[in-house]
Tab-separated table of C-alpha atoms in Angstrom:
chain	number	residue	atom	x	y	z
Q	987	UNK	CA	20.399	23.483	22.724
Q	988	UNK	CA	18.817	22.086	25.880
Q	989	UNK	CA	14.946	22.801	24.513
Q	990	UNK	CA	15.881	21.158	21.311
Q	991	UNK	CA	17.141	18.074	23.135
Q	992	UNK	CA	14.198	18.685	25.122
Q	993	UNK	CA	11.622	18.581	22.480
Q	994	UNK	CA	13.178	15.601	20.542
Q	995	UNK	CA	12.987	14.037	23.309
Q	996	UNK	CA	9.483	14.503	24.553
Q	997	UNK	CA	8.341	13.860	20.276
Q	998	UNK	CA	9.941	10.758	20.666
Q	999	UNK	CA	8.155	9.847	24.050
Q	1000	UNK	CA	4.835	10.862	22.604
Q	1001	UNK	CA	5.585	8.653	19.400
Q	1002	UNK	CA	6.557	5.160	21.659
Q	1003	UNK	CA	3.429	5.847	23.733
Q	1004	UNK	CA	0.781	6.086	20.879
Q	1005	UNK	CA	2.274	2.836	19.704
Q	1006	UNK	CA	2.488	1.306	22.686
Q	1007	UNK	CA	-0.798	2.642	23.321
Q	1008	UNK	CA	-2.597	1.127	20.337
Q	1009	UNK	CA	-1.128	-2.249	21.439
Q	1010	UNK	CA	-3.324	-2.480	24.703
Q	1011	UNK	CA	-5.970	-1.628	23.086
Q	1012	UNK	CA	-5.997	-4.286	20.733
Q	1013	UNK	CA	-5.009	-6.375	23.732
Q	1014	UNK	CA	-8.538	-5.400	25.366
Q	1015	UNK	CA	-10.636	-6.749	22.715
Q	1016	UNK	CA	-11.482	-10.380	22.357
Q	1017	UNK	CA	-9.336	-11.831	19.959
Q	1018	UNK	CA	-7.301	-14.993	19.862
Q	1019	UNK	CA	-4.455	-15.909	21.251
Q	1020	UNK	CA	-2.851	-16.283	17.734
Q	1021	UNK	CA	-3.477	-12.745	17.151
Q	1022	UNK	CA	-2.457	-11.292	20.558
Q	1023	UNK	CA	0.940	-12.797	19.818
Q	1024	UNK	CA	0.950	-11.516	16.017
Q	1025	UNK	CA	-0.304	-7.836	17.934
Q	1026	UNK	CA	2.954	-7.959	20.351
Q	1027	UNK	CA	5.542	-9.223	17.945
Q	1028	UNK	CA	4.412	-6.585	15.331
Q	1029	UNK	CA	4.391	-3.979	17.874
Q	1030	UNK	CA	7.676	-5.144	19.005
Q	1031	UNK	CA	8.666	-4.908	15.588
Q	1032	UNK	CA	7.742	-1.367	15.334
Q	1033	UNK	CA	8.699	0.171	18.477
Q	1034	UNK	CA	12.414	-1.365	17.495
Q	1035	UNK	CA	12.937	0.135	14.078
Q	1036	UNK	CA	11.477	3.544	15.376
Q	1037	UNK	CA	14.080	3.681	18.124
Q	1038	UNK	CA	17.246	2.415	15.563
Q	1039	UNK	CA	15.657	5.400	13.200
Q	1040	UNK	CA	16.706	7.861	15.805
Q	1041	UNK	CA	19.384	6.233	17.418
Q	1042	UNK	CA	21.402	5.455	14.616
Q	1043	UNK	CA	22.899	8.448	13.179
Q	1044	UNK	CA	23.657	9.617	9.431
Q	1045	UNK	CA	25.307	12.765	10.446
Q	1046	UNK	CA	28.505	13.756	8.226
Q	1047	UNK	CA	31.733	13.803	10.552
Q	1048	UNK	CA	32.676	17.218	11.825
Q	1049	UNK	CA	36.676	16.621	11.165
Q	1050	UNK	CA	35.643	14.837	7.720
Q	1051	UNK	CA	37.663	15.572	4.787
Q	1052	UNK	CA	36.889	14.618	1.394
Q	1053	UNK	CA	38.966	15.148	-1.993
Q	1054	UNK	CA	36.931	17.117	-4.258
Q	1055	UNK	CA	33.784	17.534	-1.766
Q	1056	UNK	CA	32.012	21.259	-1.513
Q	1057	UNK	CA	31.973	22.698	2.210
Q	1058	UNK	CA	28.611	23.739	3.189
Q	1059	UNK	CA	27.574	26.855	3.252
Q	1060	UNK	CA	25.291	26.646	6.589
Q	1061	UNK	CA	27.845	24.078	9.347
Q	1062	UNK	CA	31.179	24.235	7.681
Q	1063	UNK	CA	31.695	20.886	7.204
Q	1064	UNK	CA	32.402	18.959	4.132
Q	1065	UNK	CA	29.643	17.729	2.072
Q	1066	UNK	CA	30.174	14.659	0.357
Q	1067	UNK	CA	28.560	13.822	-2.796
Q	1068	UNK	CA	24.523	13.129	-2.070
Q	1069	UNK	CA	25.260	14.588	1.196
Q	1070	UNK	CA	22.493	17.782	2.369
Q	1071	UNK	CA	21.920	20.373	5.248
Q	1072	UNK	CA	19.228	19.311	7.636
Q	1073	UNK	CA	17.870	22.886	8.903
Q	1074	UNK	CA	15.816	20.814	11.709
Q	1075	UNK	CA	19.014	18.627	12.822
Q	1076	UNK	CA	21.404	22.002	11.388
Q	1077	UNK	CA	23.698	19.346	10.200
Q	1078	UNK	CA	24.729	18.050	6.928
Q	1079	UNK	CA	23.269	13.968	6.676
Q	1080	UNK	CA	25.020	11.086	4.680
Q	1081	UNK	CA	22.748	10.606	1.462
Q	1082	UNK	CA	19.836	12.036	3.473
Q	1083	UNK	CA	16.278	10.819	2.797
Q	1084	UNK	CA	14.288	13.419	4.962
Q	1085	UNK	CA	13.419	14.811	8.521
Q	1086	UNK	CA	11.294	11.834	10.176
Q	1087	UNK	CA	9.149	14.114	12.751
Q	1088	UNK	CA	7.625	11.886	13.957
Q	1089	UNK	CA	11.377	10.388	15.252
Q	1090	UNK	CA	12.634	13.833	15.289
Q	1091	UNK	CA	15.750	12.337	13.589
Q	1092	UNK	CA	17.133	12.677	10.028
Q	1093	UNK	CA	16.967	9.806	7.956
Q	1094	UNK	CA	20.298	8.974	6.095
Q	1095	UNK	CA	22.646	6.151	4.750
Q	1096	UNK	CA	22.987	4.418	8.074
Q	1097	UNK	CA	19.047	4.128	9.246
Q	1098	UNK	CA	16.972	4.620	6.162
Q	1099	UNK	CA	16.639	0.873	6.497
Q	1100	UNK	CA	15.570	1.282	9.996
Q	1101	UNK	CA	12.882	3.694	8.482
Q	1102	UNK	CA	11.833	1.972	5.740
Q	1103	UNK	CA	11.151	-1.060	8.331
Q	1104	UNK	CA	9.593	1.218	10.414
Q	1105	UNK	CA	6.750	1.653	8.028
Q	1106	UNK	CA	6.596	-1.986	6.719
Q	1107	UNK	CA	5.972	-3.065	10.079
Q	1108	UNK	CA	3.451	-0.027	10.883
Q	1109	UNK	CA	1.688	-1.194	7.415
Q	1110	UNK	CA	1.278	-4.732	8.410
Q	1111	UNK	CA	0.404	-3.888	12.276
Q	1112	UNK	CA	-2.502	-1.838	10.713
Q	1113	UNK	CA	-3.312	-4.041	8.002
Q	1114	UNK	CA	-3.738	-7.500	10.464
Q	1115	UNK	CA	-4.918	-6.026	13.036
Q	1116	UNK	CA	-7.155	-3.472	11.665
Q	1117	UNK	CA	-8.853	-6.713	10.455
Q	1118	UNK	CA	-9.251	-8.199	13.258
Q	1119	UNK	CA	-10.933	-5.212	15.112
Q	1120	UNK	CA	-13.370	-5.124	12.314
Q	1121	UNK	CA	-14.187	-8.766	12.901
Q	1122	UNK	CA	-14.606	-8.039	16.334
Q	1123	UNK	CA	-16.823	-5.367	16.423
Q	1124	UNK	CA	-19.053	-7.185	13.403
Q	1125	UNK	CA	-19.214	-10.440	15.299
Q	1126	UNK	CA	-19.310	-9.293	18.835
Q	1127	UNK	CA	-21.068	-5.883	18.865
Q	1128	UNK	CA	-24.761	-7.248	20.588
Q	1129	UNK	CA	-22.547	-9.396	23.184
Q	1130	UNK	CA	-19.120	-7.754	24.435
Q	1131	UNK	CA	-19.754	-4.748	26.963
Q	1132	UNK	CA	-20.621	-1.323	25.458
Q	1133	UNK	CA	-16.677	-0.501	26.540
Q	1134	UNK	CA	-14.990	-3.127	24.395
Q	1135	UNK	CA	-17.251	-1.918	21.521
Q	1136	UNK	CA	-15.888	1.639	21.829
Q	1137	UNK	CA	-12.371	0.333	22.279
Q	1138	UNK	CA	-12.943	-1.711	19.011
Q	1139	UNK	CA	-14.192	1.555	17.045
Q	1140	UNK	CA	-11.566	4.091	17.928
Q	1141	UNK	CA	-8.912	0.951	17.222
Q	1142	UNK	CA	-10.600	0.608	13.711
Q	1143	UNK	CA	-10.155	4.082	12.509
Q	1144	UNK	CA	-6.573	4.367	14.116
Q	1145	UNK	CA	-5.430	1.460	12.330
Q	1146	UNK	CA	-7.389	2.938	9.042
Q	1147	UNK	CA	-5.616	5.796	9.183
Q	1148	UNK	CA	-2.131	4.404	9.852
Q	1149	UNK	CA	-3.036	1.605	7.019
Q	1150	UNK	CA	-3.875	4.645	4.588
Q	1151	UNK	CA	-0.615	6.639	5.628
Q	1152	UNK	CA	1.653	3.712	5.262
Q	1153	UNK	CA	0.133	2.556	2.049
Q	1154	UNK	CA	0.908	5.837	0.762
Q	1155	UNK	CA	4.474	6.011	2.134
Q	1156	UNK	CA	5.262	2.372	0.476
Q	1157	UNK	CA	2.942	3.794	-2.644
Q	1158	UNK	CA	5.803	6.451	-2.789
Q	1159	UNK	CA	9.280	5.332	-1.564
Q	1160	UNK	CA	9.336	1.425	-2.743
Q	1161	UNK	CA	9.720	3.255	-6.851
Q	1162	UNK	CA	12.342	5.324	-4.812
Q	1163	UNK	CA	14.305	2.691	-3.222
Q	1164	UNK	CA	14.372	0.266	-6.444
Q	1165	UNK	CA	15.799	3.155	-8.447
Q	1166	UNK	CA	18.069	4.021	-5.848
Q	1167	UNK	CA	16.984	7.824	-5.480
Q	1168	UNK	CA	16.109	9.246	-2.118
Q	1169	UNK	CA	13.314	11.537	-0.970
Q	1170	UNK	CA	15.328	14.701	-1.297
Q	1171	UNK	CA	17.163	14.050	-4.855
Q	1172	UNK	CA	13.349	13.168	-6.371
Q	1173	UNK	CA	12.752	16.634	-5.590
Q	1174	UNK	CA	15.763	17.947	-7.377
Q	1175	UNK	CA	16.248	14.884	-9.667
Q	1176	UNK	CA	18.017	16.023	-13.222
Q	1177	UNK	CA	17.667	13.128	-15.856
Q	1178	UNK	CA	20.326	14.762	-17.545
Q	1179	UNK	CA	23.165	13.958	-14.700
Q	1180	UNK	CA	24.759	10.998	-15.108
Q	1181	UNK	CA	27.451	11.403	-12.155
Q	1182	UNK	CA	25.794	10.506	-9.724
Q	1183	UNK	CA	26.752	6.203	-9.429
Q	1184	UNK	CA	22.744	5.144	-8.498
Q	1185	UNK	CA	22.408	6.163	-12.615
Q	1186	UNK	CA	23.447	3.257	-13.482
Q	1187	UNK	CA	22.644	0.580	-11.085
Q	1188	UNK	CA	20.156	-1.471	-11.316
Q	1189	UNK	CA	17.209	-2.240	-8.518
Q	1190	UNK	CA	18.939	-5.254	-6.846
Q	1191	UNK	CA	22.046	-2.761	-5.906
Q	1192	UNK	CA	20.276	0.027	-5.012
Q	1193	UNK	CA	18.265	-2.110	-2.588
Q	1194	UNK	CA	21.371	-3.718	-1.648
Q	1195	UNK	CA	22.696	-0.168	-1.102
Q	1196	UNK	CA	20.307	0.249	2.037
Q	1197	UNK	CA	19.790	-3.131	3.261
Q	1198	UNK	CA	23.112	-4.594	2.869
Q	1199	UNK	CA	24.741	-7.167	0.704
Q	1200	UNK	CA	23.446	-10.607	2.829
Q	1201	UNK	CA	20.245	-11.641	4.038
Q	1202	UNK	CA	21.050	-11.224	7.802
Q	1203	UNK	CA	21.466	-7.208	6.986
Q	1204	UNK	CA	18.147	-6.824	6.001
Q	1205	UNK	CA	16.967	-6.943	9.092
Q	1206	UNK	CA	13.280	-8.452	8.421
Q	1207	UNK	CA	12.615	-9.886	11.605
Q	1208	UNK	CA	13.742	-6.847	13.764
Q	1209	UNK	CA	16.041	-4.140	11.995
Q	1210	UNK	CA	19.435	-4.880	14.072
């Protein structure tokens, strides 16, 4: 139990200093003061939702009972409908998404908002400041020191890659959201059952469903 704790923990670690790391070296390149801010509030931004992914947990209730629900065959515990066994987390999540590795944390009912955020904010950290890096290396590659090119080149294909991997995440799990299926139940998705309740809703209530019925749930500006 202690090496699992152990290696969430040092994932996790590993995660927060990539991002972190990424952030000062954007800061190192000349850029404007209007975009250093945009670079620290975004990375803010980030860093935030990826800690409420992990630290807000999905997890079904040991003690929970539920009329009607199955018991699972792998913990013991009751498994409410859209509920499934995590064989990372060994657990049974609340209308579970997937395994974020990355977060080493399941993503469920309470922080699939948190993780949806997540890579919103990753997309548009990529996407601005990606930009910007290009600029700068295009602009300012005969004047800055041979050091502050380098930084700008290695910070150009991080951000392409993160840009291309969040693009594709969004590509994927926007459809998902607005039809109110998650990761897992696309994979074993029956057209033919209509018991499930996210049948018939439409996309305002299943986005509703994960980012909560007012404006100040959402949590755009950091995921609260």
């Amino acid at each position: 139990q202690r090496r699992v704790h152990g290696r969430r923990l040092l994932t996790r670690l590993l995660s927060i200093l990539v991002i972190v790391g990424l952030f000062a070296g954007h800061q190192l390149l000349t850029q404007p003061f209007f975009m250093r801010v945009v670079a620290a509030l975004l990375t803010a931004m980030v860093l935030w939702s990826f800690v409420q992914t992990f630290r807000v947990q999905s997890f079904v209730e040991p003690n929970l009972s539920v009329n009607g629900s199955k018991i699972c065959k792998h913990c013991r515990a009751a498994k409410p409908p859209r509920a499934h066994h995590c064989k990372s987390c060994k657990r049974c999540v609340v209308r579970m998404d997937h395994h974020c590795s990355l977060a080493a944390a399941c993503v469920g009912a309470h922080n699939h908002k948190h993780n949806l955020l997540l890579v919103f904010y990753a997309f548009l950290k990529s996407a601005m400041l990606g930009g910007s890096s290009v600029a700068c290396l295009v602009f300012r590659f005969h004047t800055d020191p041979t050091w502050r090119v380098a930084v700008a080149i290695v910070a150009v294909v991080f951000d392409a890659l993160v840009f291309l991997f969040t693009l594709r995440l969004l590509w994927e799990r926007l459809p998902m959201l607005a039809r109110g299926y998650t990761f897992i139940e696309t994979l074993k998705d029956d057209d033919d059952d209509t018991s499930c309740p996210k049948k018939a809703c439409g996309w305002f209530e299943n986005v509703e469903e994960v980012f909560g019925p007012h404006p100040s749930d959402s949590g755009l500006l950091l995921s609260m």
